[in-house]
Coordinates of C-alpha atoms and ligand atoms in Angstrom, one line a residue:
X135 CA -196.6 78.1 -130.1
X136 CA -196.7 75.1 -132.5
X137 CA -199.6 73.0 -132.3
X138 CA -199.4 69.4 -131.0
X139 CA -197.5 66.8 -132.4
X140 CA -199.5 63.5 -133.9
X141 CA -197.7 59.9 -132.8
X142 CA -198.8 56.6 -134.5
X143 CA -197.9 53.8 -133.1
X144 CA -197.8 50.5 -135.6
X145 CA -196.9 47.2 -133.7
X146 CA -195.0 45.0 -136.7
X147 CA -193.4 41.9 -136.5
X148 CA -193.3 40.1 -133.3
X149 CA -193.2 42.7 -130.9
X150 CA -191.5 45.8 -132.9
X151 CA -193.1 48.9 -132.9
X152 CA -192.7 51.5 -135.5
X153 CA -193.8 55.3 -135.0
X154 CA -194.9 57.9 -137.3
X155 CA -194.6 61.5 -135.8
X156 CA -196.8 64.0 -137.9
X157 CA -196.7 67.9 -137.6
X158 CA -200.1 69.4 -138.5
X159 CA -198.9 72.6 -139.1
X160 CA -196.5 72.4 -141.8
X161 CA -197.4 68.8 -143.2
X162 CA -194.1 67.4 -142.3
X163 CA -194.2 63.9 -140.9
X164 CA -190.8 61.5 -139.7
X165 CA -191.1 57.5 -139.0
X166 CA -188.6 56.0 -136.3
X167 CA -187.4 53.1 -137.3
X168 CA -189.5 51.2 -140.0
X169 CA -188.9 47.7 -139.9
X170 CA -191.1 47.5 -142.5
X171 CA -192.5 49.7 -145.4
X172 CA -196.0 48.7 -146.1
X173 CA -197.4 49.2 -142.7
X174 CA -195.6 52.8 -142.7
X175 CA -197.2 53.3 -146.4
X176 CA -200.5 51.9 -145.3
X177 CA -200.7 54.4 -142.3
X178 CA -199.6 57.1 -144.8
X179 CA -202.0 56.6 -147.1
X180 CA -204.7 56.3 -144.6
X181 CA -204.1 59.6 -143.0
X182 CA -202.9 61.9 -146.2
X183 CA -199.8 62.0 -144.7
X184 CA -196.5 62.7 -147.0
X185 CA -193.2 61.1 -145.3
X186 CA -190.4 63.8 -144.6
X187 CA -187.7 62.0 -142.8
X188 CA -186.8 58.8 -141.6
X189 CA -185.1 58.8 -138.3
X190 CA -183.1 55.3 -137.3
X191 CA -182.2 55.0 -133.9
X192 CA -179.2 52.1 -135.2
X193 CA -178.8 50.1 -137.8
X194 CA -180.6 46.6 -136.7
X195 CA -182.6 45.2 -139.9
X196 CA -185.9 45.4 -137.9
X197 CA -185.6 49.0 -137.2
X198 CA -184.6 50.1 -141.1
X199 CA -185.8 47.1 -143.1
X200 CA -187.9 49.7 -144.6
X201 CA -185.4 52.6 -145.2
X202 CA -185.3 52.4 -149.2
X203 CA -188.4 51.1 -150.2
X204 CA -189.7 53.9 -148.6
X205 CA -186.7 56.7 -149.9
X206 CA -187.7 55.1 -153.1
X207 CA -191.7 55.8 -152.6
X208 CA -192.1 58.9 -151.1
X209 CA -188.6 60.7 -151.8
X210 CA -187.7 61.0 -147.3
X211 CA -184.5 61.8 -146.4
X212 CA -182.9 59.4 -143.8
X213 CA -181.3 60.7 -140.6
X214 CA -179.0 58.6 -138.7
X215 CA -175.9 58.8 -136.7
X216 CA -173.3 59.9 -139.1
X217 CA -170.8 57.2 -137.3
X218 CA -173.0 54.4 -139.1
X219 CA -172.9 55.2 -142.6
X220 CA -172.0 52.0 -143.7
X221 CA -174.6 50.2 -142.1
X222 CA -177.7 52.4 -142.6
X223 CA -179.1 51.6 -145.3
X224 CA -179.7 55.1 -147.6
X225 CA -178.6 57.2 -145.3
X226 CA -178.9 60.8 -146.1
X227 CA -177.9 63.5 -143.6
X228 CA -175.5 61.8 -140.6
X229 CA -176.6 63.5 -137.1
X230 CA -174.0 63.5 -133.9
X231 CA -174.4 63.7 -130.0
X232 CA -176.3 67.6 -129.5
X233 CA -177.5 68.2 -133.3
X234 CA -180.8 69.8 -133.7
X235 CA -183.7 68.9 -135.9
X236 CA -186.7 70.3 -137.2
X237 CA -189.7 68.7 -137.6
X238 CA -191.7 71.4 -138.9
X239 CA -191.4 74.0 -135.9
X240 CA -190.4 71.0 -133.6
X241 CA -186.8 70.7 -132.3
X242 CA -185.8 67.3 -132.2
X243 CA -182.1 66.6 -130.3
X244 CA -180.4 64.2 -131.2
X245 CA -178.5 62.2 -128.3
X246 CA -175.9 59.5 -128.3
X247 CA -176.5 56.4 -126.6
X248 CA -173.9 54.0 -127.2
X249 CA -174.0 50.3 -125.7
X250 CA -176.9 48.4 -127.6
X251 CA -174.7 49.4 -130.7
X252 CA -172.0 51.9 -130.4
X253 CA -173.5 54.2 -132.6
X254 CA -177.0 54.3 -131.4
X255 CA -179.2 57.6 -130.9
X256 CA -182.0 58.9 -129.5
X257 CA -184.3 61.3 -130.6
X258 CA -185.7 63.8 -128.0
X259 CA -188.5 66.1 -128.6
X260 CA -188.0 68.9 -125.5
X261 CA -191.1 70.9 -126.7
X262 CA -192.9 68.2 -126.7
X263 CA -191.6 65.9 -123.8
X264 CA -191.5 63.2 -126.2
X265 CA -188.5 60.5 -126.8
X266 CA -188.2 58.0 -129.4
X267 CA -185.4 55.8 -127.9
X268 CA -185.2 53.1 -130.1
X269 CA -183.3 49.7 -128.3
X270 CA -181.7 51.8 -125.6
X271 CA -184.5 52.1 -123.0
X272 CA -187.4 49.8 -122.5
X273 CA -190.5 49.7 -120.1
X274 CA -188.7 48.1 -117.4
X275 CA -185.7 47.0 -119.3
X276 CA -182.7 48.4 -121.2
X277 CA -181.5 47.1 -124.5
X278 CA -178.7 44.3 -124.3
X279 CA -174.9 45.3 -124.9
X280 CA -174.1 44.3 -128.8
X281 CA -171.5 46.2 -129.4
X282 CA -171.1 48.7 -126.7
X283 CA -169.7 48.3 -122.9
X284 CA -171.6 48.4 -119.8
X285 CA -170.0 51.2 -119.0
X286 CA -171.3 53.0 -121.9
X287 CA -174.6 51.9 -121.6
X288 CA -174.8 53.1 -118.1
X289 CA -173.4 56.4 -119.3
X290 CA -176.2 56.6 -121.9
X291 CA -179.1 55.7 -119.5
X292 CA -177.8 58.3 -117.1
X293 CA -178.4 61.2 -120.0
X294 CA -181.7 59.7 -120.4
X295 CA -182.5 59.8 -116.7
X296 CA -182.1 63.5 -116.5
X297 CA -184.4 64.6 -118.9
X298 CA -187.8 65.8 -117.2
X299 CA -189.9 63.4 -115.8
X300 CA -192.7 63.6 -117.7
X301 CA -191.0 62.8 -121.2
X302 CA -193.4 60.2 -122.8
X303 CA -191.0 57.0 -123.4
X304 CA -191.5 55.5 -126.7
X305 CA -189.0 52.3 -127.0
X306 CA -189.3 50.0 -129.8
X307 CA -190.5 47.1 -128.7
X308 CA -192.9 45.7 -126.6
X309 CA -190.7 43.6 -124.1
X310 CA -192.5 44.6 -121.2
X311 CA -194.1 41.5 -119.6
X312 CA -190.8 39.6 -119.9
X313 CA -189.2 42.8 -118.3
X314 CA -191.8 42.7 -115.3
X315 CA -190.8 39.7 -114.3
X316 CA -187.2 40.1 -114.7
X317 CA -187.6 43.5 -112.4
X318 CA -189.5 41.7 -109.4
X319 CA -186.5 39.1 -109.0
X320 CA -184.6 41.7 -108.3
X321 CA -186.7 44.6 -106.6
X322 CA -188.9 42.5 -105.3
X323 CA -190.3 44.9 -102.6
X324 CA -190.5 47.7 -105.1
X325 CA -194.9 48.6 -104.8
X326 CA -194.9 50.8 -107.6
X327 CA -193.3 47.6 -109.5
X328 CA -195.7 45.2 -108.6
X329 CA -198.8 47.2 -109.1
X330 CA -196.7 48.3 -112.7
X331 CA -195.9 44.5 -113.5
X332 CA -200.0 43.5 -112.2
X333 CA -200.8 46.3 -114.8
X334 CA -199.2 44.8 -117.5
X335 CA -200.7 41.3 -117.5
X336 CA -203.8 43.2 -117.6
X337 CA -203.1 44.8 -121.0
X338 CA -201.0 42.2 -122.8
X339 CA -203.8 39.9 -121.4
X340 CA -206.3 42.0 -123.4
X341 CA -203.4 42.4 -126.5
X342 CA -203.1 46.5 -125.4
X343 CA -199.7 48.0 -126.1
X344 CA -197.5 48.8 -122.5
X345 CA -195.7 51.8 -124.7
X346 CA -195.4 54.3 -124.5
X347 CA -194.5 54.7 -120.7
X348 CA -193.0 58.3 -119.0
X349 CA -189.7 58.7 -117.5
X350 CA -191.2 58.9 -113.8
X351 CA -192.5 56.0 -114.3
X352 CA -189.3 54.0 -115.6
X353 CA -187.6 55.9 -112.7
X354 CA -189.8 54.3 -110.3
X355 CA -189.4 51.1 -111.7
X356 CA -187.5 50.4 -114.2
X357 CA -184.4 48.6 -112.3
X358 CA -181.5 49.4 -115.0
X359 CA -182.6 53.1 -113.9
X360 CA -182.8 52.1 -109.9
X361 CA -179.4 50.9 -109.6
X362 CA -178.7 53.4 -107.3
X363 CA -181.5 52.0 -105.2
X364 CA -180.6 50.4 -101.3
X365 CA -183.2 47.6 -101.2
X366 CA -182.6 46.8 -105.1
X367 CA -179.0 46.8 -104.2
X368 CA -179.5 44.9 -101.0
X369 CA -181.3 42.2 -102.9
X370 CA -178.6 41.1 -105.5
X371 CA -175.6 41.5 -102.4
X372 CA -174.2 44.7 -103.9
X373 CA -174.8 47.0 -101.1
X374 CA -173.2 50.5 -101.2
X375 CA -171.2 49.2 -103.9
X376 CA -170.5 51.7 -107.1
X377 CA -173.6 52.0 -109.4
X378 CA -172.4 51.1 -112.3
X379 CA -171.0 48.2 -110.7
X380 CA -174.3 47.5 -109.7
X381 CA -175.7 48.2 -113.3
X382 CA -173.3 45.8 -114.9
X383 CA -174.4 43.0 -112.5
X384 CA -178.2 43.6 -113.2
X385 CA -177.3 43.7 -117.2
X386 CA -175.8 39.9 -116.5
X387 CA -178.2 39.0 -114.2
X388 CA -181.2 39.8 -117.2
X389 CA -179.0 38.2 -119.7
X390 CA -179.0 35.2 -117.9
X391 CA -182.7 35.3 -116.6
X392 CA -185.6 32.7 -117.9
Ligands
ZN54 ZN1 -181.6 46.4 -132.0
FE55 FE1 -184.6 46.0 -132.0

């Protein structure tokens, strides 16, 4: 048995956040997505921590803004998809859909989740119920189709959806308030939302991060995962109808939303 994994969670620019995994036993320590590098060297520094790898979930500046200043610093390897090598800045080692990592004695699996960007990936942590999912996946949201269909994007959500339900859900930003409201004007009957949406006026109210949520918890709320749902369905007219029909009507529905 491999001891626990450490997670730091660094809140940067206006509502990114930036994590730094750590792995007791053997030292070895990965960031997801650094916007930035001073924060990440600041929080290195401050625990004695040496940086091993740098995962990027895609290539967005403010999730590898930091990529070589920090390869330049501390000597990390880069990990990302190996689809995106021109636009990952330093990359080192290119990853696909069902690659394993090790952090330390720590699988990570690496998933695809195209529809944010096409190339976008996940990184899943099954001994440790953790994922790091980037811009695919948000407390109460999903991340808005760039580049991919929403086809695809439903596709990726419904990997995500059938992981166990108590995988810790670490997105990258903090969207969650705006998301709340979004999810009540169309689930509005939905009590688990609206004692979930009360809860997170509370914290943002006192500054206090909504991340990381678990996947039960998305799946009781979260309406890009709910599309399946009668009443959800019933409130935008789209009873019965095919669910990623109804997925692709929520996606413009949010897009639209103020
Ligand atoms: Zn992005
Ligand atoms: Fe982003």
């Amino acid at each position: 048995m491999s001891a626990m994994l450490k997670v730091l969670q660094l809140p940067v620019l206006d509502d990114n956040y930036i994590y730094l995994i750590h792995d007791p036993a053997s030292g070895a320590t990965a960031v997801v997505d650094p916007a930035l590098a001073d924060p990440v060297q600041d929080a290195l520094n401050r625990h004695g921590w040496q940086l091993t790898y740098i995962f990027n979930t895609h290539h967005h500046s403010d999730h590898t803004g930091g990529n070589l200043t920090l390869k330049q610093r501390t000597g990390c390897k880069i990990i990302a998809s190996r689809d995106d090598k021109a636009r990952i800045p330093g990359l080192d080692t290119g990853v696909q859909d069902g690659d394993t990592l090790l952090l330390g004695e720590h699988p990570v699996e690496i998933m695809a989740t195209p529809g944010h960007t096409l190339h976008h990936i996940v990184y899943y942590f099954p001994h440790d119920n953790l994922l790091f999912c980037g811009d695919t996946l948000f407390a109460m949201g999903c991340g808005r189709l760039f580049e991919g269909s929403a086809r695809q994007m439903w596709e990726s959500l419904q990997k995500i959806k059938r992981l166990p339900p108590q995988t810790q859900i670490y997105c990258a930003h903090e969207y969650t308030q705006a998301n709340a409201r979004f999810a009540l004007s169309v689930d509005p009957l939905n009590p688990a939302l609206q004692q979930r949406a009360e809860e997170t006026v509370r914290l943002r109210g006192k500054h206090l991060p909504t991340v990381p949520s678990d996947l039960q918890t998305e799946l009781a709320t979260n309406p890009f995962l709910r599309e399946s749902d009668p009443a959800l369905q019933a409130s935008i007219g789209l009873s019965g109808k095919p669910q990623v029909e109804v997925f692709t009507h929520l996606r413009q529905l949010k897009d639209a939303f103020v």
